[in-house]
Amino acid sequence: MNQSRQHVAVIDYGMGNLHSVASALAHADPQAFVEVSADADVIARADRVVFPGVGAIRDCMAEIRRLGFDQMVRQAIVEKPVLAICIGMQALMDSSDENDGVECLGILPGKVHFFGDDLRDELGHRLKVPHMGWSCVEQAVDHPMWQKIDSGSRFYFVHSYYVEALERERVAGVCEYSRTFDAALASENIFATQFHPEKSHTVGLQLLSNFLAWDGK
Amino acid sequence: MGLAKRIIPCLDVDAGRVVKGVQFVDIRDAGDPVEVAKRYNEQGADEITFLDITASHEGRETTVHIVEKIASEVFIPLTVGGGIREVEDIRRMLNAGADKVGINTAAIHRPDFVQQAADRFGSQCIVVAIDAKRVNAEGDSDRWEIFTHGGRKPTGIDALEWAERMVNYGAGEILLTSMDRDGTKDGFDLKLTSAISELVSVPVIASGGVGNLQHLVDGVVDGLADAVLAASIFHFGEYSILEAKRYMAERGVEVRLD
């Protein structure tokens, strides 16, 4: 490995498509060395870490625990910039209502709730679940991760459960879908998004390149 | 601002080339799929759907490579359908970079395949494709059935019941094609689309019959579709995705315009 290139580890715990995250990171910074890995040493060595996730949180948490990744994630978050995406964000919370209740990592205080079955917008139009597609994210704070991205930009979401952080000062962005929910959280060197930056076209690639330039402060 | 209605160009790919059949018969060549996907991405497509209509095994290997190539250059969601019959087919497409897979015929032969797929990979990546055709006589109440083999073979399955069942089995989205309208340029079957969209809790993509931009508006406003899919109006340069979005926005449809 070339020492001058920064090393980005995408944590692979066997859940879903990590290649799109890795290829979007590589596209955002062709100089970066992006490695999809399940190896604790690789993740410990990396300059920054991406914690992705798709699918059901019960399976994700089971795999994280089985592979002993809870310790690894806990360690990574004290040391370097971490970007958690979608289920990765949800996994950082205390618990989720999905699958009749799942204990999560408890790194950020708060819970993950179900949107509900019969959602309506303010005009009474039916809203489908999963919340799938492009919604506006209103930025709640100034943050290096939001550089060159307008508040209100649309990002790609696909989820049926949403995060509600207990400590509201950690909310970095919110989104409307039948209710206001937390679309992004920022806590020290962690930035977490419910949306998928790797699928969000130019604004998503901008957020990933912001992450690759972020010192975690 | 709420959730934008999605515009999804569809690439029908046969042995590595984009084609578009008019009612699955008259096939016209529309180019290299990677180039076509990149062009749509630049024009502001919200997703891309890739339907593999290749029959041969060798052709399928080509498809995996094309999906890999598209996924490494296009950073919007990518759905791949056609020939998805086993859990292993899904795994290969997801590993190649697809975000969702479309299951069609296999769901009819083995409905529990949908359940198995949703359990393993999550509902968010399982799209059930439904090809429906009107079967009631004129004047009788509306009824649509599921057809296979490009609309030639009836199954006797009621389209509404089927859609509901597929959602109960874990489909995260329904790709609904009217086989009466596909390739005709007469617009979506709006009655079919609204009936299914009102019935199910998951997003519905309207497909089949788009001939002009007003049809896209109608699909959303009258068909109650969450997303609209079209192929030929985009492939042959009649309209760009951006033109379609501007047209829709001017008529009050919320779309993503960067």
mmCIF file of C-alpha atoms in Angstrom, chain A residues 14-17 19-20 23-25 27 54-56 58-59 117 126-136 153-154 156 158-159 176-177 197-203 205, chain B residues 1-4 6 41-42 46-47 71-72 74-78 94-95 97-100 119-122 124 172-173 197-204 226 254-256 258:
data_model
loop_
_atom_site.group_PDB
_atom_site.id
_atom_site.type_symbol
_atom_site.label_atom_id
_atom_site.label_comp_id
_atom_site.label_asym_id
_atom_site.label_seq_id
_atom_site.Cartn_x
_atom_site.Cartn_y
_atom_site.Cartn_z
ATOM 1 C CA GLY A 14 -21.761 -9.780 5.312
ATOM 2 C CA MET A 15 -24.874 -7.655 4.913
ATOM 3 C CA GLY A 16 -25.678 -6.413 1.468
ATOM 4 C CA ASN A 17 -24.015 -4.466 -1.225
ATOM 5 C CA HIS A 19 -19.376 -2.395 -3.513
ATOM 6 C CA SER A 20 -21.449 0.625 -4.347
ATOM 7 C CA SER A 23 -16.862 2.458 -5.696
ATOM 8 C CA ALA A 24 -18.545 5.778 -4.858
ATOM 9 C CA LEU A 25 -15.728 6.540 -2.365
ATOM 10 C CA HIS A 27 -14.931 7.866 -7.465
ATOM 11 C CA VAL A 54 -28.810 -2.754 4.516
ATOM 12 C CA GLY A 55 -31.549 -5.221 5.278
ATOM 13 C CA ALA A 56 -33.030 -6.148 8.629
ATOM 14 C CA ARG A 58 -31.822 -8.039 13.676
ATOM 15 C CA ASP A 59 -29.619 -9.848 11.150
ATOM 16 C CA ASP A 117 -48.855 1.401 8.170
ATOM 17 C CA ARG A 126 -51.067 8.214 1.008
ATOM 18 C CA LEU A 127 -47.355 7.803 1.749
ATOM 19 C CA LYS A 128 -45.862 4.419 0.998
ATOM 20 C CA VAL A 129 -43.601 2.442 3.305
ATOM 21 C CA PRO A 130 -40.702 1.902 2.753
ATOM 22 C CA HIS A 131 -39.891 5.579 2.330
ATOM 23 C CA MET A 132 -38.148 5.060 -0.988
ATOM 24 C CA GLY A 133 -36.722 7.784 -3.182
ATOM 25 C CA TRP A 134 -35.430 11.331 -3.094
ATOM 26 C CA SER A 135 -36.332 13.597 -0.174
ATOM 27 C CA CYS A 136 -35.026 16.968 0.972
ATOM 28 C CA SER A 153 -30.839 19.097 -1.252
ATOM 29 C CA ARG A 154 -32.466 15.805 -2.141
ATOM 30 C CA TYR A 156 -31.853 8.955 -1.821
ATOM 31 C CA VAL A 158 -34.859 3.617 1.418
ATOM 32 C CA HIS A 159 -36.054 2.662 4.891
ATOM 33 C CA GLU A 176 -40.102 15.115 6.379
ATOM 34 C CA TYR A 177 -42.016 11.939 5.729
ATOM 35 C CA PRO A 197 -24.837 9.143 -0.152
ATOM 36 C CA GLU A 198 -23.410 6.456 -2.454
ATOM 37 C CA LYS A 199 -26.728 6.460 -4.354
ATOM 38 C CA SER A 200 -27.404 10.191 -4.206
ATOM 39 C CA HIS A 201 -25.756 11.307 -7.422
ATOM 40 C CA THR A 202 -23.691 14.514 -7.242
ATOM 41 C CA VAL A 203 -24.778 15.662 -3.751
ATOM 42 C CA LEU A 205 -20.566 12.159 -4.021
ATOM 43 C CA MET B 1 -41.184 19.594 0.075
ATOM 44 C CA GLY B 2 -42.095 15.942 0.092
ATOM 45 C CA LEU B 3 -40.866 12.833 -1.603
ATOM 46 C CA ALA B 4 -40.148 13.347 -5.301
ATOM 47 C CA ARG B 6 -39.216 9.111 -9.538
ATOM 48 C CA ASN B 41 -27.515 9.553 -15.065
ATOM 49 C CA GLU B 42 -26.181 12.858 -16.384
ATOM 50 C CA ASP B 46 -33.707 9.030 -10.343
ATOM 51 C CA GLU B 47 -32.943 5.345 -10.826
ATOM 52 C CA ALA B 71 -22.531 0.408 -10.950
ATOM 53 C CA SER B 72 -18.951 1.653 -10.893
ATOM 54 C CA VAL B 74 -23.425 5.621 -12.068
ATOM 55 C CA PHE B 75 -24.239 6.597 -8.485
ATOM 56 C CA ILE B 76 -28.007 6.304 -8.415
ATOM 57 C CA PRO B 77 -30.030 3.185 -7.589
ATOM 58 C CA LEU B 78 -29.882 0.370 -10.090
ATOM 59 C CA LEU B 94 -26.219 -7.466 -5.775
ATOM 60 C CA ASN B 95 -22.521 -8.295 -5.673
ATOM 61 C CA GLY B 97 -23.541 -3.626 -7.878
ATOM 62 C CA ALA B 98 -27.322 -3.788 -8.296
ATOM 63 C CA ASP B 99 -29.324 -2.250 -5.453
ATOM 64 C CA LYS B 100 -32.535 -4.096 -6.189
ATOM 65 C CA ASP B 119 -35.864 -12.679 4.342
ATOM 66 C CA ARG B 120 -32.349 -13.072 3.084
ATOM 67 C CA PHE B 121 -31.684 -9.707 1.468
ATOM 68 C CA GLY B 122 -34.359 -7.421 2.914
ATOM 69 C CA GLN B 124 -35.869 -2.951 0.210
ATOM 70 C CA GLY B 172 -40.586 -3.859 -1.186
ATOM 71 C CA GLU B 173 -41.870 -2.395 -4.426
ATOM 72 C CA SER B 197 -51.329 1.622 -5.954
ATOM 73 C CA GLU B 198 -54.304 2.227 -3.649
ATOM 74 C CA LEU B 199 -54.356 -1.385 -2.584
ATOM 75 C CA VAL B 200 -50.744 -1.938 -1.543
ATOM 76 C CA SER B 201 -48.635 -0.168 1.079
ATOM 77 C CA VAL B 202 -45.381 -0.269 -0.900
ATOM 78 C CA PRO B 203 -44.345 1.997 -3.809
ATOM 79 C CA VAL B 204 -45.705 1.185 -7.272
ATOM 80 C CA ASP B 226 -44.932 6.561 -6.963
ATOM 81 C CA GLU B 254 -42.849 17.133 -7.318
ATOM 82 C CA VAL B 255 -39.641 15.921 -8.979
ATOM 83 C CA ARG B 256 -35.939 16.106 -8.210
ATOM 84 C CA ASP B 258 -30.821 19.791 -9.105
#
